[in-house]
XYZ file of C-alpha atoms in Angstrom:
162
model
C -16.514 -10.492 -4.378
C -13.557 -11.188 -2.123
C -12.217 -7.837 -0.419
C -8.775 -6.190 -1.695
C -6.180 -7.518 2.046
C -5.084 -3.686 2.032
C -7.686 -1.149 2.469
C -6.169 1.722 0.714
C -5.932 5.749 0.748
C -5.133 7.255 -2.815
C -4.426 11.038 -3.763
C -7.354 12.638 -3.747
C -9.377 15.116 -2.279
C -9.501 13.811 1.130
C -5.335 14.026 1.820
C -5.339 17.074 -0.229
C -7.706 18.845 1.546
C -7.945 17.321 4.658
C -11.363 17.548 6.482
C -12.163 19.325 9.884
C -9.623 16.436 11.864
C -6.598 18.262 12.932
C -3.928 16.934 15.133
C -2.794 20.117 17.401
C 0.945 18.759 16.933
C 3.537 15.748 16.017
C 3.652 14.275 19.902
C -0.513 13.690 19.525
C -0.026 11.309 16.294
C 2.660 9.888 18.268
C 0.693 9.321 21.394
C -2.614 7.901 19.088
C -0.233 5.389 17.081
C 1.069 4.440 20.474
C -2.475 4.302 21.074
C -2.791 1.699 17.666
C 0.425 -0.410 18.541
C -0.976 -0.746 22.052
C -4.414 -2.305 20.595
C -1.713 -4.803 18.501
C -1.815 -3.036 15.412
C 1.729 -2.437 14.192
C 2.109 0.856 12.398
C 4.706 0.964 9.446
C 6.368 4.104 7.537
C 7.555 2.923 3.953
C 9.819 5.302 2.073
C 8.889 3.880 -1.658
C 4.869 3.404 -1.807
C 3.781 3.924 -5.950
C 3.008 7.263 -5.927
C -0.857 7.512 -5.576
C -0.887 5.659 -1.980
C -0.745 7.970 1.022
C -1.394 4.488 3.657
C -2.793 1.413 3.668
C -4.251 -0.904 6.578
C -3.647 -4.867 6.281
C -5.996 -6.457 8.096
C -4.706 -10.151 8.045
C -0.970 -8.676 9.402
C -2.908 -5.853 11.647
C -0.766 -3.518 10.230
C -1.144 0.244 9.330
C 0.930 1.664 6.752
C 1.603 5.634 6.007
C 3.474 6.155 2.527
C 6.112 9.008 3.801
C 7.431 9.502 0.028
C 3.750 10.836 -0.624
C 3.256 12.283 2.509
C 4.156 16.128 3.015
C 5.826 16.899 6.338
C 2.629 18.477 7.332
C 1.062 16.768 10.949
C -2.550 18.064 9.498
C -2.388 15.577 6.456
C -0.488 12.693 8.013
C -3.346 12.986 11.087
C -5.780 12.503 8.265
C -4.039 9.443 6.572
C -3.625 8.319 10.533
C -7.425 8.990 11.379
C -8.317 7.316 7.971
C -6.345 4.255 8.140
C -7.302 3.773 11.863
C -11.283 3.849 10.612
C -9.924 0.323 8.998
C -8.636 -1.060 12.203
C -11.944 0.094 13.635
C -13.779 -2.231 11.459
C -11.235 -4.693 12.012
C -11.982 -4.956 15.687
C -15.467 -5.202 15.221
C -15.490 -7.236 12.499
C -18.059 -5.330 10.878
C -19.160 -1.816 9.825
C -19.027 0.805 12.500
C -22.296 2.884 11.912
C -25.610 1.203 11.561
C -27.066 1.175 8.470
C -29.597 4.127 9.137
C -27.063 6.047 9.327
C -25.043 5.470 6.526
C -26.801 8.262 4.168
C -26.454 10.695 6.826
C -22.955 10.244 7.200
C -22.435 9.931 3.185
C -24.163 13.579 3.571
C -21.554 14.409 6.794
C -18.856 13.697 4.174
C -20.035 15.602 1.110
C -20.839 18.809 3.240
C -17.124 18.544 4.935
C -15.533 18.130 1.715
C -17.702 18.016 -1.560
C -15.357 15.888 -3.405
C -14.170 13.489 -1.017
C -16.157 10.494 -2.006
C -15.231 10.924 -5.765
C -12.287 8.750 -5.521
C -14.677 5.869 -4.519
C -14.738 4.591 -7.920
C -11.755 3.649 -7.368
C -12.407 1.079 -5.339
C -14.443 -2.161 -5.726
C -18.192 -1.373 -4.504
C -17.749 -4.265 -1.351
C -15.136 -1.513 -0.023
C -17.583 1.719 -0.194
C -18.881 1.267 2.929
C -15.959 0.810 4.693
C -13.928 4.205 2.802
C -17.171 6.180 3.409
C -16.965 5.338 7.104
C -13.317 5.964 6.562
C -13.438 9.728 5.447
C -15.942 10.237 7.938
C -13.747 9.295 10.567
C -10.826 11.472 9.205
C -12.979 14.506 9.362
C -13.155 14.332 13.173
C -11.345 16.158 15.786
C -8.517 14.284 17.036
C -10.129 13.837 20.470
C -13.349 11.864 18.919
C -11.489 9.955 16.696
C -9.146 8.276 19.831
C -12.228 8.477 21.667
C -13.924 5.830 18.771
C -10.896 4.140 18.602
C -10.834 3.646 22.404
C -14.335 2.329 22.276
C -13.904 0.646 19.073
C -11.004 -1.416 20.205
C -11.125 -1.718 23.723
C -11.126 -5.543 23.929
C -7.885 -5.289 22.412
C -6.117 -2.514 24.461
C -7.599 -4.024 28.470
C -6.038 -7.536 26.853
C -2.638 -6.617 26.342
């Protein structure tokens, strides 16, 4: 049951029709992967992703990847590939899930009520990474200001180190 190393964001509902998480413009995604490369993540645009990937989050390299070929020049969706893929390096820095798990079925609810089909796409993933995408798409239906907040809290080892 080894994991897949990239945790991945396909076409599907939740890029196409992003959740409640809006960035207000292009200079707030820039500040929050700022935010990212300051915590020693290393975010990466890639030009020629196969055409179902909208980003992808390495955690052995620590690197966050947003597929601009599948991307539309639209901040709302690329702040939802952002917020998603960021969920990842959540995990990453604490090694583990980021909700308990009492409140995983409330949160599978969150998701469903934000955006009914947004957890269809799970299947495509192995069942060891449902967890983690749930908490994912959760994360990407935030307002911009909770999901740096998380992230802050999240990964604040990482950002008073460097």
């Amino acid at each position: 049951m080894g994991r897949l190393a990239w945790l991945v964001l396909f076409v599907g509902v939740s890029a196409a029709a992003p959740l409640q998480g809006r960035a207000e413009s292009w200079d707030r995604i820039g500040r929050f992967a700022g935010l990212l490369r300051q915590a020693g993540t290393q975010t990466l645009v890639a030009k020629d992703c196969p055409s179902a990937l909208l980003g992808a989050f390495h955690a052995g390299r620590n690197a966050l990847l947003l597929c601009a070929n599948n991307l539309a020049n639209d901040p709302a969706q690329i702040w939802t590939v952002l917020a998603h893929e960021s969920a990842h390096v959540m995990q990453h820095c604490r090694q583990g899930p980021l909700l308990p798990d009492d409140q995983l079925t409330a949160a599978i609810a969150q998701v469903r009520r934000w955006a009914p089909g947004a957890l269809q796409e799970l299947s495509l993933y192995h069942h060891s990474q449902h967890r983690d995408e749930v908490e994912a798409r959760l994360v990407q239906g935030l307002p911009a200001d909770e999901v740096e907040h998380l992230f802050s809290r999240f990964c604040a080892e990482r950002l008073i180190r460097r």
